[in-house]
Amino acid sequence: MRRDANEGNAMDGRQQRGDRTRQAVATRAAALASTDGLAGMTIGQIATELAIPKSSVQVAYPRKEDLQIATVAAATDIFITAVVAPALTLRKGLPRLLALIDNWVDYISNRVLPGGCFMGATFAEFDSKPGPVRDALAATRTQWLGLIEREAAVAQAAHEVPAELRAPLLAFEIDALLAAANIARNLHDDDNALHIARDIIHLRLGIDTVGDW
Amino acid sequence: MRRDANEGNAMDGRQQRGDRTRQAVATRAAALASTDGLAGMTIGQIATELAIPKSSVQVAYPRKEDLQIATVAAATDIFITAVVAPALTLRKGLPRLLALIDNWVDYISNRVLPGGCFMGATFAEFDSKPGPVRDALAATRTQWLGLIEREAAVAQAAHEVPAELRAPLLAFEIDALLAAANIARNLHDDDNALHIARDIIHLRLGIDTVGDW
């Protein structure tokens, strides 16, 4: 009995170490993929940055596709922690909607991931490649748009926000402006783009604060 | 003298054949890069699709970076022919602006390039990689935004379009909506996104035609 219990503990220990390695690899991969893409990131880079052997990365994720899917999940967790969770502590409707936008701008400004928006860096890479990685990215985008839409709908129902566009279309527009700001910031080193996008969104939400950019 | 002239003709012939190969390679590369990216496309694919030896591609563009820059130029030419040139035959201001948007939607719908928007496929790939390829992409984006901005400014001066947003910001918003439509179309197989983006743009231009999507 004791021997069985010890064996069980040893297996649990190996399992836990394995889980920690898998988590560390996926989190580091999210940072790398934000600049190099999910196809561009290499096992060698991840191993070097974590100071572990390449073989440990390969044991954690035997197939690159598994690593790519885990990387999408890790990036989504980082995004939820930084952008979504703090907003969900606020009242539904306009306060949450504004917080989602502010938190997104801060998340990009503060370079939580070195390449800015993980989704912006990877959507274009996989959007013409049907398969489980594209499915994981599409699911994440759908969740994000759904979240904006839900709060926009509450805000419109409470007459906090103009209803000239139905909530799904308003969510589409808000997301489009944020994604374009990420591109402009990265491609032209133009940090103002983040503030411009937020100002245009505020205008479209009926909060007239367009600065003199 | 005659011998010199013949040598000159022979050299001209080689030069012309070389130019044709370079042009064919860059044009084919633009199509491939629209799905696989500028880093992802390979010399082998290009050679196979053009039914020429890999060595001919390598002679045409000895460095991949040269090929990538030529590919950006080829994609820009394709875009100008399909989207920009027909719009420039119309009156300045709102007619040109609407034609640029319509032509862009048709260009993506008709899959002039298989991956949809070349810029959408490649900006994210290079926006964190400073260098001549990123510079070429940034210059193309600046030209495109400048074109929209110029027509938006004329339309606003003629009171054809609301002036609640200054023309550079209106151009930023129009481009953002088109880029998001390309992503949604490719990532979710959602062709409606193109029509949604056009409808939102029309609303923002004061032309109220938002359909029941």
Short mmCIF file of C-alpha atoms in Angstrom, two decimals:
data_model
loop_
_atom_site.label_atom_id
_atom_site.label_comp_id
_atom_site.label_asym_id
_atom_site.label_seq_id
_atom_site.Cartn_x
_atom_site.Cartn_y
_atom_site.Cartn_z
CA MET A 1 0.00 0.00 0.00
CA ARG A 2 2.74 2.46 1.04
CA ARG A 3 4.73 1.60 -2.08
CA ASP A 4 1.63 2.24 -4.25
CA ALA A 5 1.05 5.59 -2.53
CA ASN A 6 4.67 6.61 -3.11
CA GLU A 7 4.42 5.60 -6.72
CA GLY A 8 1.28 7.68 -6.99
CA ASN A 9 3.04 10.67 -5.42
CA ALA A 10 5.99 10.28 -7.74
CA MET A 11 3.65 10.21 -10.72
CA ASP A 12 1.78 13.24 -9.42
CA GLY A 13 5.13 15.04 -9.06
CA ARG A 14 6.12 14.21 -12.61
CA GLN A 15 2.68 15.26 -13.81
CA GLN A 16 2.93 18.58 -11.95
CA ARG A 17 6.41 19.29 -13.32
CA GLY A 18 5.14 18.43 -16.78
CA ASP A 19 2.17 20.77 -16.41
CA ARG A 20 4.42 23.58 -15.20
CA THR A 21 6.74 23.10 -18.17
CA ARG A 22 3.83 23.04 -20.60
CA GLN A 23 2.44 26.25 -19.08
CA ALA A 24 5.84 28.00 -19.11
CA VAL A 25 6.47 26.99 -22.72
CA ALA A 26 3.04 28.16 -23.90
CA THR A 27 3.34 31.51 -22.08
CA ARG A 28 6.78 32.18 -23.53
CA ALA A 29 5.55 31.11 -26.96
CA ALA A 30 2.72 33.67 -26.72
CA ALA A 31 5.30 36.46 -26.30
CA LEU A 32 7.43 35.19 -29.19
CA ALA A 33 4.44 34.65 -31.48
CA SER A 34 3.31 38.25 -30.89
CA THR A 35 6.35 39.39 -32.89
CA ASP A 36 7.33 36.36 -35.00
CA GLY A 37 3.95 34.70 -35.56
CA LEU A 38 2.77 31.21 -34.61
CA ALA A 39 4.56 29.71 -37.62
CA GLY A 40 7.67 31.87 -37.21
CA MET A 41 8.41 31.14 -33.55
CA THR A 42 10.88 28.27 -33.07
CA ILE A 43 11.35 25.60 -30.43
CA GLY A 44 14.99 26.67 -30.21
CA GLN A 45 14.05 30.25 -29.25
CA ILE A 46 11.59 29.06 -26.61
CA ALA A 47 14.15 26.67 -25.11
CA THR A 48 16.86 29.36 -25.06
CA GLU A 49 14.60 31.92 -23.40
CA LEU A 50 13.44 29.45 -20.74
CA ALA A 51 16.97 28.03 -20.32
CA ILE A 52 15.72 24.48 -20.78
CA PRO A 53 16.80 21.85 -23.33
CA LYS A 54 15.00 21.81 -26.68
CA SER A 55 14.04 18.22 -25.92
CA SER A 56 11.96 19.42 -22.93
CA VAL A 57 9.94 21.68 -25.24
CA GLN A 58 9.46 18.77 -27.63
CA VAL A 59 8.34 16.45 -24.82
CA ALA A 60 5.87 19.09 -23.62
CA TYR A 61 4.42 19.55 -27.13
CA PRO A 62 5.39 16.75 -29.51
CA ARG A 63 3.63 18.42 -32.47
CA LYS A 64 4.05 22.10 -33.40
CA GLU A 65 0.30 22.34 -33.95
CA ASP A 66 -0.32 21.34 -30.32
CA LEU A 67 2.09 24.04 -29.21
CA GLN A 68 0.36 26.61 -31.47
CA ILE A 69 -3.06 25.78 -30.01
CA ALA A 70 -1.68 25.95 -26.45
CA THR A 71 -0.06 29.27 -27.35
CA VAL A 72 -3.42 30.70 -28.44
CA ALA A 73 -4.89 29.55 -25.10
CA ALA A 74 -2.00 31.10 -23.13
CA ALA A 75 -2.29 34.40 -25.03
CA THR A 76 -6.04 34.41 -24.40
CA ASP A 77 -5.43 33.91 -20.67
CA ILE A 78 -2.98 36.84 -20.62
CA PHE A 79 -5.51 38.99 -22.46
CA ILE A 80 -8.37 38.03 -20.14
CA THR A 81 -6.26 38.83 -17.07
CA ALA A 82 -5.11 42.22 -18.38
CA VAL A 83 -8.13 43.47 -20.33
CA VAL A 84 -11.32 41.56 -19.57
CA ALA A 85 -11.29 40.60 -15.89
CA PRO A 86 -10.75 44.13 -14.50
CA ALA A 87 -13.59 45.45 -16.70
CA LEU A 88 -16.00 42.78 -15.45
CA THR A 89 -15.74 44.21 -11.92
CA LEU A 90 -17.59 47.32 -13.16
CA ARG A 91 -21.29 47.92 -13.82
CA LYS A 92 -22.65 46.34 -17.01
CA GLY A 93 -23.10 48.58 -20.05
CA LEU A 94 -21.12 51.75 -20.74
CA PRO A 95 -18.71 51.52 -17.75
CA ARG A 96 -17.64 48.01 -18.74
CA LEU A 97 -17.46 48.94 -22.42
CA LEU A 98 -15.23 51.96 -21.76
CA ALA A 99 -13.04 49.89 -19.43
CA LEU A 100 -12.59 47.17 -22.04
CA ILE A 101 -11.40 49.83 -24.51
CA ASP A 102 -9.14 51.61 -21.98
CA ASN A 103 -7.66 48.33 -20.76
CA TRP A 104 -7.01 47.23 -24.35
CA VAL A 105 -5.18 50.48 -25.11
CA ASP A 106 -3.10 50.13 -21.92
CA TYR A 107 -2.39 46.48 -22.72
CA ILE A 108 -0.93 47.49 -26.09
CA SER A 109 0.81 50.67 -24.78
CA ASN A 110 2.47 48.75 -21.95
CA ARG A 111 3.62 46.00 -24.32
CA VAL A 112 2.30 43.22 -22.09
CA LEU A 113 3.29 41.13 -25.12
CA PRO A 114 6.29 42.56 -27.02
CA GLY A 115 4.51 42.54 -30.41
CA GLY A 116 1.39 44.29 -29.09
CA CYS A 117 -1.81 42.47 -30.00
CA PHE A 118 -1.36 38.69 -30.21
CA MET A 119 -4.51 38.34 -32.26
CA GLY A 120 -3.40 41.06 -34.68
CA ALA A 121 -0.08 39.25 -35.11
CA THR A 122 -1.59 35.83 -35.79
CA PHE A 123 -5.02 36.23 -37.44
CA ALA A 124 -3.55 37.14 -40.81
CA GLU A 125 -1.02 34.32 -40.52
CA PHE A 126 -3.67 31.60 -40.17
CA ASP A 127 -6.82 33.09 -41.64
CA SER A 128 -6.21 31.38 -45.00
CA LYS A 129 -5.13 28.06 -43.39
CA PRO A 130 -8.19 26.03 -42.30
CA GLY A 131 -7.51 23.76 -39.33
CA PRO A 132 -7.50 23.65 -35.54
CA VAL A 133 -5.17 26.66 -35.08
CA ARG A 134 -7.40 28.86 -37.23
CA ASP A 135 -10.42 27.49 -35.34
CA ALA A 136 -8.84 28.42 -31.99
CA LEU A 137 -8.08 31.95 -33.24
CA ALA A 138 -11.56 32.36 -34.71
CA ALA A 139 -13.14 31.22 -31.42
CA THR A 140 -11.11 33.78 -29.48
CA ARG A 141 -12.11 36.58 -31.85
CA THR A 142 -15.77 35.53 -31.59
CA GLN A 143 -15.58 35.62 -27.78
CA TRP A 144 -13.99 39.08 -27.79
CA LEU A 145 -16.54 40.51 -30.23
CA GLY A 146 -19.34 38.86 -28.25
CA LEU A 147 -18.12 40.52 -25.07
CA ILE A 148 -18.07 43.99 -26.66
CA GLU A 149 -21.44 43.37 -28.29
CA ARG A 150 -23.05 42.29 -25.01
CA GLU A 151 -21.94 45.41 -23.16
CA ALA A 152 -22.81 47.63 -26.15
CA ALA A 153 -26.32 46.13 -26.21
CA VAL A 154 -26.80 46.80 -22.48
CA ALA A 155 -25.52 50.35 -22.95
CA GLN A 156 -27.86 50.92 -25.90
CA ALA A 157 -30.85 49.48 -24.01
CA ALA A 158 -30.06 51.92 -21.17
CA HIS A 159 -29.76 54.78 -23.70
CA GLU A 160 -26.13 55.31 -22.63
CA VAL A 161 -24.94 54.85 -26.23
CA PRO A 162 -26.50 55.82 -29.60
CA ALA A 163 -28.46 53.00 -31.25
CA GLU A 164 -27.81 54.09 -34.86
CA LEU A 165 -25.84 50.82 -35.34
CA ARG A 166 -27.07 47.51 -33.93
CA ALA A 167 -24.77 46.18 -31.17
CA PRO A 168 -23.01 43.51 -33.32
CA LEU A 169 -22.09 46.17 -35.89
CA LEU A 170 -20.96 48.62 -33.22
CA ALA A 171 -18.79 45.84 -31.76
CA PHE A 172 -17.36 45.17 -35.22
CA GLU A 173 -16.49 48.87 -35.59
CA ILE A 174 -14.90 49.16 -32.12
CA ASP A 175 -12.76 46.07 -32.71
CA ALA A 176 -11.78 47.32 -36.18
CA LEU A 177 -10.54 50.64 -34.79
CA LEU A 178 -8.51 48.93 -32.04
CA ALA A 179 -6.96 46.44 -34.50
CA ALA A 180 -6.04 49.26 -36.91
CA ALA A 181 -4.41 51.17 -34.06
CA ASN A 182 -2.25 48.15 -33.27
CA ILE A 183 -1.16 47.92 -36.92
CA ALA A 184 -0.42 51.66 -37.13
CA ARG A 185 1.51 51.61 -33.86
CA ASN A 186 3.67 48.68 -34.94
CA LEU A 187 4.09 49.53 -38.62
CA HIS A 188 4.69 53.29 -38.30
CA ASP A 189 5.92 53.51 -34.68
CA ASP A 190 2.89 55.73 -34.20
CA ASP A 191 1.75 55.57 -30.57
CA ASN A 192 -0.80 58.31 -31.27
CA ALA A 193 -2.81 55.77 -33.24
CA LEU A 194 -3.95 54.19 -29.97
CA HIS A 195 -5.33 57.50 -28.72
CA ILE A 196 -6.87 58.29 -32.10
CA ALA A 197 -8.70 54.96 -32.13
CA ARG A 198 -9.99 55.51 -28.60
CA ASP A 199 -11.17 59.02 -29.48
CA ILE A 200 -13.02 57.84 -32.58
CA ILE A 201 -14.66 55.07 -30.53
CA HIS A 202 -15.70 57.62 -27.90
CA LEU A 203 -17.23 59.78 -30.64
CA ARG A 204 -19.17 56.77 -31.96
CA LEU A 205 -20.34 56.01 -28.40
CA GLY A 206 -21.66 59.55 -28.10
CA ILE A 207 -18.82 60.73 -25.81
CA ASP A 208 -17.29 63.59 -27.75
CA THR A 209 -13.63 63.69 -26.79
CA VAL A 210 -11.79 63.75 -30.10
CA GLY A 211 -8.41 65.36 -29.42
CA ASP A 212 -6.34 67.48 -31.77
CA TRP A 213 -4.14 64.67 -33.16
CA MET B 1 30.05 48.58 -85.77
CA ARG B 2 27.58 45.91 -86.91
CA ARG B 3 29.08 43.44 -84.45
CA ASP B 4 28.70 45.99 -81.62
CA ALA B 5 25.10 46.60 -82.57
CA ASN B 6 24.37 42.87 -82.52
CA GLU B 7 25.99 42.52 -79.15
CA GLY B 8 23.88 45.40 -77.95
CA ASN B 9 20.72 43.74 -79.26
CA ALA B 10 21.67 40.44 -77.65
CA MET B 11 22.23 42.21 -74.34
CA ASP B 12 18.93 44.05 -74.69
CA GLY B 13 17.24 40.70 -75.34
CA ARG B 14 18.76 39.15 -72.25
CA GLN B 15 17.83 42.22 -70.24
CA GLN B 16 14.23 42.07 -71.47
CA ARG B 17 13.94 38.36 -70.72
CA GLY B 18 15.39 39.04 -67.26
CA ASP B 19 12.90 41.86 -66.64
CA ARG B 20 10.00 39.65 -67.74
CA THR B 21 11.13 36.88 -65.40
CA ARG B 22 11.53 39.31 -62.52
CA GLN B 23 8.05 40.70 -63.14
CA ALA B 24 6.46 37.24 -63.44
CA VAL B 25 8.18 36.05 -60.26
CA ALA B 26 7.11 39.12 -58.26
CA THR B 27 3.50 38.90 -59.48
CA ARG B 28 3.25 35.20 -58.61
CA ALA B 29 4.91 35.89 -55.27
CA ALA B 30 2.23 38.51 -54.48
CA ALA B 31 -0.48 35.86 -54.88
CA LEU B 32 1.40 33.35 -52.73
CA ALA B 33 2.25 35.91 -50.04
CA SER B 34 -1.44 36.85 -49.76
CA THR B 35 -2.05 33.43 -48.19
CA ASP B 36 1.35 32.31 -46.88
CA GLY B 37 2.97 35.64 -46.00
CA LEU B 38 6.16 37.23 -47.32
CA ALA B 39 8.27 35.05 -45.03
CA GLY B 40 6.20 31.92 -45.62
CA MET B 41 6.25 31.90 -49.43
CA THR B 42 9.06 29.79 -50.87
CA ILE B 43 11.21 29.98 -53.99
CA GLY B 44 10.26 26.37 -54.70
CA GLN B 45 6.52 27.21 -54.80
CA ILE B 46 7.09 30.17 -57.10
CA ALA B 47 9.26 28.09 -59.46
CA THR B 48 6.72 25.25 -59.54
CA GLU B 49 3.79 27.57 -60.25
CA LEU B 50 5.67 29.38 -63.03
CA ALA B 51 7.12 26.09 -64.36
CA ILE B 52 10.65 27.50 -64.34
CA PRO B 53 13.75 26.19 -62.55
CA LYS B 54 14.34 27.34 -58.96
CA SER B 55 17.68 28.70 -60.17
CA SER B 56 15.85 31.17 -62.45
CA VAL B 57 14.01 32.57 -59.45
CA GLN B 58 17.28 32.83 -57.57
CA VAL B 59 18.98 34.61 -60.48
CA ALA B 60 16.05 37.05 -60.69
CA TYR B 61 16.22 37.82 -56.95
CA PRO B 62 19.46 36.64 -55.34
CA ARG B 63 18.31 37.73 -51.85
CA LYS B 64 14.91 36.87 -50.36
CA GLU B 65 14.62 40.42 -49.06
CA ASP B 66 14.89 41.77 -52.64
CA LEU B 67 12.12 39.39 -53.68
CA GLN B 68 9.97 40.50 -50.73
CA ILE B 69 10.37 44.18 -51.64
CA ALA B 70 9.59 43.45 -55.31
CA THR B 71 6.56 41.47 -54.14
CA VAL B 72 5.23 44.45 -52.20
CA ALA B 73 5.66 46.58 -55.34
CA ALA B 74 3.89 43.97 -57.51
CA ALA B 75 1.00 43.68 -55.04
CA THR B 76 0.72 47.46 -54.92
CA ASP B 77 0.52 47.58 -58.74
CA ILE B 78 -2.25 44.96 -58.72
CA PHE B 79 -4.13 46.96 -56.08
CA ILE B 80 -3.73 50.25 -57.96
CA THR B 81 -5.01 48.67 -61.17
CA ALA B 82 -8.05 47.06 -59.51
CA VAL B 83 -9.02 49.57 -56.84
CA VAL B 84 -7.41 52.97 -57.29
CA ALA B 85 -7.17 53.67 -61.04
CA PRO B 86 -10.89 53.15 -61.84
CA ALA B 87 -11.86 55.44 -58.94
CA LEU B 88 -9.57 58.21 -60.17
CA THR B 89 -11.64 58.50 -63.37
CA LEU B 90 -14.53 59.86 -61.27
CA ARG B 91 -15.14 63.33 -59.82
CA LYS B 92 -13.04 64.21 -56.76
CA GLY B 93 -14.67 63.93 -53.35
CA LEU B 94 -17.57 61.64 -52.50
CA PRO B 95 -17.83 59.82 -55.88
CA ARG B 96 -14.14 58.84 -55.76
CA LEU B 97 -14.35 57.95 -52.07
CA LEU B 98 -17.34 55.67 -52.59
CA ALA B 99 -15.69 54.09 -55.64
CA LEU B 100 -12.49 53.37 -53.67
CA ILE B 101 -14.58 51.57 -51.05
CA ASP B 102 -16.72 49.68 -53.59
CA ASN B 103 -13.68 48.68 -55.64
CA TRP B 104 -11.90 47.48 -52.51
CA VAL B 105 -14.88 45.31 -51.53
CA ASP B 106 -15.06 43.88 -55.06
CA TYR B 107 -11.29 43.30 -55.09
CA ILE B 108 -11.58 41.19 -51.93
CA SER B 109 -14.87 39.48 -52.95
CA ASN B 110 -13.47 38.50 -56.33
CA ARG B 111 -10.28 37.17 -54.76
CA VAL B 112 -8.02 39.04 -57.16
CA LEU B 113 -5.36 37.68 -54.80
CA PRO B 114 -6.29 34.30 -53.28
CA GLY B 115 -5.69 35.43 -49.68
CA GLY B 116 -7.77 38.59 -50.03
CA CYS B 117 -5.95 41.72 -48.88
CA PHE B 118 -2.19 41.52 -49.45
CA MET B 119 -1.56 44.26 -46.92
CA GLY B 120 -3.73 42.54 -44.31
CA ALA B 121 -1.75 39.36 -44.85
CA THR B 122 1.67 40.96 -44.53
CA PHE B 123 1.47 44.00 -42.19
CA ALA B 124 1.25 41.87 -39.06
CA GLU B 125 4.06 39.68 -40.32
CA PHE B 126 6.57 42.54 -40.65
CA ASP B 127 5.25 45.26 -38.37
CA SER B 128 7.59 44.18 -35.56
CA LYS B 129 10.58 43.65 -37.90
CA PRO B 130 12.27 47.00 -38.74
CA GLY B 131 13.96 47.02 -42.14
CA PRO B 132 13.35 47.70 -45.83
CA VAL B 133 10.39 45.29 -46.18
CA ARG B 134 8.55 46.92 -43.27
CA ASP B 135 9.42 50.34 -44.77
CA ALA B 136 7.93 49.31 -48.13
CA LEU B 137 4.74 48.08 -46.46
CA ALA B 138 4.47 51.20 -44.29
CA ALA B 139 4.91 53.43 -47.37
CA THR B 140 2.11 51.58 -49.16
CA ARG B 141 -0.24 51.94 -46.18
CA THR B 142 0.60 55.65 -45.94
CA GLN B 143 -0.20 56.14 -49.65
CA TRP B 144 -3.52 54.32 -49.32
CA LEU B 145 -4.57 56.27 -46.21
CA GLY B 146 -3.44 59.50 -47.89
CA LEU B 147 -5.60 58.74 -50.89
CA ILE B 148 -8.72 58.16 -48.76
CA GLU B 149 -7.91 61.21 -46.65
CA ARG B 150 -7.55 63.47 -49.71
CA GLU B 151 -10.93 62.46 -51.13
CA ALA B 152 -12.57 62.63 -47.69
CA ALA B 153 -11.23 66.16 -47.25
CA VAL B 154 -12.61 67.25 -50.63
CA ALA B 155 -15.97 65.64 -49.78
CA GLN B 156 -16.05 67.38 -46.39
CA ALA B 157 -15.13 70.76 -47.91
CA ALA B 158 -18.03 70.31 -50.35
CA HIS B 159 -20.33 69.34 -47.44
CA GLU B 160 -20.90 65.95 -49.08
CA VAL B 161 -19.73 64.16 -45.93
CA PRO B 162 -20.10 65.02 -42.20
CA ALA B 163 -17.10 66.85 -40.73
CA GLU B 164 -17.46 65.49 -37.18
CA LEU B 165 -14.09 63.71 -37.68
CA ARG B 166 -11.16 65.41 -39.40
CA ALA B 167 -10.29 63.76 -42.73
CA PRO B 168 -7.17 61.85 -41.48
CA LEU B 169 -9.26 60.29 -38.70
CA LEU B 170 -12.13 59.48 -41.04
CA ALA B 171 -9.60 57.82 -43.37
CA PHE B 172 -8.23 55.84 -40.41
CA GLU B 173 -11.75 54.65 -39.57
CA ILE B 174 -12.62 53.69 -43.16
CA ASP B 175 -9.40 51.72 -43.55
CA ALA B 176 -9.93 50.05 -40.16
CA LEU B 177 -13.40 48.83 -41.16
CA LEU B 178 -12.15 47.45 -44.49
CA ALA B 179 -9.20 45.68 -42.85
CA ALA B 180 -11.47 44.14 -40.20
CA ALA B 181 -13.82 42.91 -42.92
CA ASN B 182 -10.92 41.14 -44.63
CA ILE B 183 -9.96 39.44 -41.35
CA ALA B 184 -13.56 38.41 -40.61
CA ARG B 185 -14.06 37.11 -44.15
CA ASN B 186 -10.90 35.02 -44.03
CA LEU B 187 -11.03 33.86 -40.40
CA HIS B 188 -14.74 33.06 -40.15
CA ASP B 189 -15.59 32.47 -43.84
CA ASP B 190 -17.99 35.37 -43.34
CA ASP B 191 -18.55 37.15 -46.66
CA ASN B 192 -21.20 39.32 -45.02
CA ALA B 193 -18.42 41.13 -43.20
CA LEU B 194 -17.54 42.95 -46.42
CA HIS B 195 -21.07 44.29 -46.77
CA ILE B 196 -21.28 45.13 -43.07
CA ALA B 197 -18.07 47.17 -43.29
CA ARG B 198 -19.34 49.03 -46.35
CA ASP B 199 -22.66 49.76 -44.66
CA ILE B 200 -20.97 51.11 -41.52
CA ILE B 201 -18.72 53.29 -43.69
CA HIS B 202 -21.76 54.59 -45.58
CA LEU B 203 -23.42 55.45 -42.26
CA ARG B 204 -20.29 57.33 -41.14
CA LEU B 205 -20.27 59.17 -44.48
CA GLY B 206 -23.84 60.25 -43.89
CA ILE B 207 -25.32 57.80 -46.41
CA ASP B 208 -27.72 55.75 -44.32
CA THR B 209 -27.84 52.32 -45.92
CA VAL B 210 -27.18 49.91 -43.05
CA GLY B 211 -28.79 46.61 -44.07
CA ASP B 212 -30.31 44.01 -41.77
CA TRP B 213 -27.23 41.79 -41.36
#
